Short mmCIF file of C-alpha atoms in Angstrom, two decimals:
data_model
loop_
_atom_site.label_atom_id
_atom_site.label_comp_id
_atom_site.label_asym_id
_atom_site.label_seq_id
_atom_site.Cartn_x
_atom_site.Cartn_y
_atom_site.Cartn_z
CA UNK M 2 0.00 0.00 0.00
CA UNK M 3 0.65 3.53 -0.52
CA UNK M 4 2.20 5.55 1.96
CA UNK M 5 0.30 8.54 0.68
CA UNK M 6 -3.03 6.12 0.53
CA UNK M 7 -2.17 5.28 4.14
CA UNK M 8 -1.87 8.33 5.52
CA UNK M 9 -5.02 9.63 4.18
CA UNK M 10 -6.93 6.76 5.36
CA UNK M 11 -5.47 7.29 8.68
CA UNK M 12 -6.17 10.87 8.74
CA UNK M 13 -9.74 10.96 7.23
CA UNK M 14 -11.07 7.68 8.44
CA UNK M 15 -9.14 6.64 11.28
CA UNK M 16 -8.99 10.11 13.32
CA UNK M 17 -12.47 10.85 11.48
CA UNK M 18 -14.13 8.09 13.43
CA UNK M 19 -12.13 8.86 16.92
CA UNK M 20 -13.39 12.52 16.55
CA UNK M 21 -16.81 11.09 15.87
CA UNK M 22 -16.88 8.41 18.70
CA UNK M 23 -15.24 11.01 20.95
CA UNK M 24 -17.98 13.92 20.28
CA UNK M 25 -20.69 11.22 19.76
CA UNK M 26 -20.39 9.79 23.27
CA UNK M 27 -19.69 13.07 24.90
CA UNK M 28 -22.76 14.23 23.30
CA UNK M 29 -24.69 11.27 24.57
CA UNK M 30 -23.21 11.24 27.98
CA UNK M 31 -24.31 14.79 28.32
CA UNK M 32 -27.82 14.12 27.44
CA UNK M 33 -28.72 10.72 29.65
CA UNK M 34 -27.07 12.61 32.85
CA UNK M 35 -29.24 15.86 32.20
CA UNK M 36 -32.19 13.93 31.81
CA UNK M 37 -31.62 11.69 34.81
CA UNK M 38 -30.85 14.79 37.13
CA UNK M 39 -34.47 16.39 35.91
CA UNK M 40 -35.98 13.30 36.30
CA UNK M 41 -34.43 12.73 39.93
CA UNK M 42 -35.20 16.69 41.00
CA UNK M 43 -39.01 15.78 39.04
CA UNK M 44 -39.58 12.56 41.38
CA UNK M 45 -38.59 13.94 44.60
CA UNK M 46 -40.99 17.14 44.20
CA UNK M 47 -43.87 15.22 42.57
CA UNK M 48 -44.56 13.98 46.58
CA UNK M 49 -43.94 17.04 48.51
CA UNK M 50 -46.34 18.36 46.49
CA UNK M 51 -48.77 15.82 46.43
CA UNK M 52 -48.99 15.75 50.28
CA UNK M 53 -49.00 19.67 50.18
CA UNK M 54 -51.93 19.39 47.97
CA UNK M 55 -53.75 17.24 50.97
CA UNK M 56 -54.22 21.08 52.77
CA UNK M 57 -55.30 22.91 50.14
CA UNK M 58 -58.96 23.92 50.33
CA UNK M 59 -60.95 24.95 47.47
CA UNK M 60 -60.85 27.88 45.64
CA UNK M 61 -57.41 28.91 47.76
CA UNK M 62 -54.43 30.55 46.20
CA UNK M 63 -52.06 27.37 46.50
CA UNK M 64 -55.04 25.60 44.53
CA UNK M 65 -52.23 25.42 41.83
CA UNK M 66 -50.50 22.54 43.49
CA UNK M 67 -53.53 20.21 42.57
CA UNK M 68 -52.45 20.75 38.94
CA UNK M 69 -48.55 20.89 39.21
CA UNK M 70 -48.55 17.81 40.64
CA UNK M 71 -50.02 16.42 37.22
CA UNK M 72 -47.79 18.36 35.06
CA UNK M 73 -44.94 17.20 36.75
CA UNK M 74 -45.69 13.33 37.04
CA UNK M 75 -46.68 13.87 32.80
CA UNK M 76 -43.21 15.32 32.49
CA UNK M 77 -41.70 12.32 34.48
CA UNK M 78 -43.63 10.08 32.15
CA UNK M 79 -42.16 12.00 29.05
CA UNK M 80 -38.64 12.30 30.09
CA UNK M 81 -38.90 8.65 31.27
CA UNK M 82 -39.92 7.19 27.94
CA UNK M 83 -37.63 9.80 26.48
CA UNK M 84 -34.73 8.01 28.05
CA UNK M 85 -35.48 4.47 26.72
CA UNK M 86 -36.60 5.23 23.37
CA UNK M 87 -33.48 7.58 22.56
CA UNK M 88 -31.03 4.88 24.77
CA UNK M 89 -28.91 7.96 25.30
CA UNK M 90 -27.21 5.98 28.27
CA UNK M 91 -26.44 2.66 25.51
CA UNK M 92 -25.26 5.07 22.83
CA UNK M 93 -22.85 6.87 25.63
CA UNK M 94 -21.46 3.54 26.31
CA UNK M 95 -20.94 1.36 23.00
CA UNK M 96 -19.24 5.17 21.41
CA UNK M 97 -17.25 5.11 24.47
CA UNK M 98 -16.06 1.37 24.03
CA UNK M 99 -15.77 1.66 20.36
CA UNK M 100 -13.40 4.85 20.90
CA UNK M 101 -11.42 3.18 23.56
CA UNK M 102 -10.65 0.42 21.14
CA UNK M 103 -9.90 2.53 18.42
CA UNK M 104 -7.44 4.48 20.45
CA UNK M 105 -4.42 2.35 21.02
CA UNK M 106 -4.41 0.98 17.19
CA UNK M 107 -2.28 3.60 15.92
CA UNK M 108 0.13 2.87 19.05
CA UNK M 109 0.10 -0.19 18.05
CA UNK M 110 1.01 0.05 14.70
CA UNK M 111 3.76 2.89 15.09
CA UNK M 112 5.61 0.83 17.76
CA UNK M 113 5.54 -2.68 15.82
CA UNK M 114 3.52 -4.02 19.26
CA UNK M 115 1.50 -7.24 19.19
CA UNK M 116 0.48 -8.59 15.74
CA UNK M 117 1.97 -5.58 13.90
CA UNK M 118 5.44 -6.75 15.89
CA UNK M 119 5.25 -10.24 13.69
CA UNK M 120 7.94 -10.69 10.84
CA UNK M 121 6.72 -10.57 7.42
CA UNK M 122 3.40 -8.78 8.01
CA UNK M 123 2.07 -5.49 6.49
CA UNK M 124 1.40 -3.44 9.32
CA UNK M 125 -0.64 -1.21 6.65
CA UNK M 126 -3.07 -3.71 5.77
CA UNK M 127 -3.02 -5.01 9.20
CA UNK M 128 -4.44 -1.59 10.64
CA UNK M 129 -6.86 -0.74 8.10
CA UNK M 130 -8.17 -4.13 8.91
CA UNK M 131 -8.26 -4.23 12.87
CA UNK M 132 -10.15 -0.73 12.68
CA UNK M 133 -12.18 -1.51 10.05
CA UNK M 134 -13.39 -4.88 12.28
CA UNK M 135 -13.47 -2.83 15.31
CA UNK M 136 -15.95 -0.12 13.20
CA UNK M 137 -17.89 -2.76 11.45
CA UNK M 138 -18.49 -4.68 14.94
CA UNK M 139 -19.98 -1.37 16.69
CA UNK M 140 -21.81 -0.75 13.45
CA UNK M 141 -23.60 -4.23 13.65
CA UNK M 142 -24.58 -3.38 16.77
CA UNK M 143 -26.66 -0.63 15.83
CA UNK M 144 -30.66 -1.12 15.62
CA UNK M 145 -32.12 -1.64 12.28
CA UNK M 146 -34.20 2.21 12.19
CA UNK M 147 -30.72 3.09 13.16
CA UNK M 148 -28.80 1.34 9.95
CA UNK M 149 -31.47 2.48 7.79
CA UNK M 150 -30.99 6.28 9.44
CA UNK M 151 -27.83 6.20 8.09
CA UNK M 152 -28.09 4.64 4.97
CA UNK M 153 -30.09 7.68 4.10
CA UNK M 154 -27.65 9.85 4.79
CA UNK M 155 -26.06 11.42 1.69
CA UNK M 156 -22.51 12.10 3.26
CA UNK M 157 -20.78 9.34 4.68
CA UNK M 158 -18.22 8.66 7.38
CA UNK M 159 -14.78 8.81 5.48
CA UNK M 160 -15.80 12.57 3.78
CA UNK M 161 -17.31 13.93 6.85
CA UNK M 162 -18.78 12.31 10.36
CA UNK M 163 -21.88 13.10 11.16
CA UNK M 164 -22.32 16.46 13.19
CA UNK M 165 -23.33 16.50 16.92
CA UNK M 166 -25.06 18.57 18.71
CA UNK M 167 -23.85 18.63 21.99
CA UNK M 168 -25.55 21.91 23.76
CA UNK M 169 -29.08 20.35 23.01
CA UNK M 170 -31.52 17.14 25.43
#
């Protein structure tokens, strides 16, 4: 191979995917802990209020805590199913372990360590390989809506990874 061809595979794809898998599980982490601490603060006010509401007469100014008590256990039920169906907390973890096992492949191959160490083997075709297995193995993972998501996509990973948002639930 190429050392031109390998150095741009290593540059677009390789540290393309590590930027992705690092931003992606960031971006996920960030979202499954905010949720959780709303949900946490949501449950542990939904009963002071409800027991609140127990003294409120009729017609009273604090009549509002009737109704806030609804809103909030609806918003515990949204933010709850808002959790499983968007698996932020999965997504957090398989970018994480995909990026972790991307990371010490280029070590790898630079210092000659492991298989990329054995005599007669090209360490080139070797890496493209082990991180195209690693990539293929999270990407078999994914659900099929997911697969099919992506499929749609017009850009793909080697050009450009997908952009994050990582200042948004």
């Amino acid at each position: 191979m190429e050392n031109e061809a390998f150095a741009r595979y290593v540059k677009d794809r390789y540290e393309g995917q590590m930027n992705y898998y690092k931003v992606a599980n960031r971006a996920n982490q960030k979202k499954y802990k905010r949720f959780q601490w709303i949900l946490i603060v949501l449950s542990a006010i939904t009963p002071v209020l409800a027991a609140l509401d127990l003294n409120v007469e009729p017609g009273s100014r604090w009549e509002f805590l009737k109704y806030s008590v609804v809103v909030i256990s609806a918003f515990v039920a949204i933010l709850t199913t808002g959790l499983k169906t968007f698996q932020y907390q999965e997504l957090w973890v398989t970018y994480r372990a995909t990026y972790e096992q991307l990371k010490p492949e280029i070590h790898y191959y630079n210092f000659g360590v492991g298989p990329y160490g054995e005599e007669g083997i090209n360490k080139e075709s070797l890496f493209i390989n082990r991180v195209e297995t690693i990539l293929d193995k999270e990407h078999q993972g994914w659900p099929p809506a997911k697969k099919l998501q992506e499929e749609n996509k017009k850009g793909d990973y080697i050009d450009s990874p997908p952009n994050i948002e990582s200042n948004s639930i």
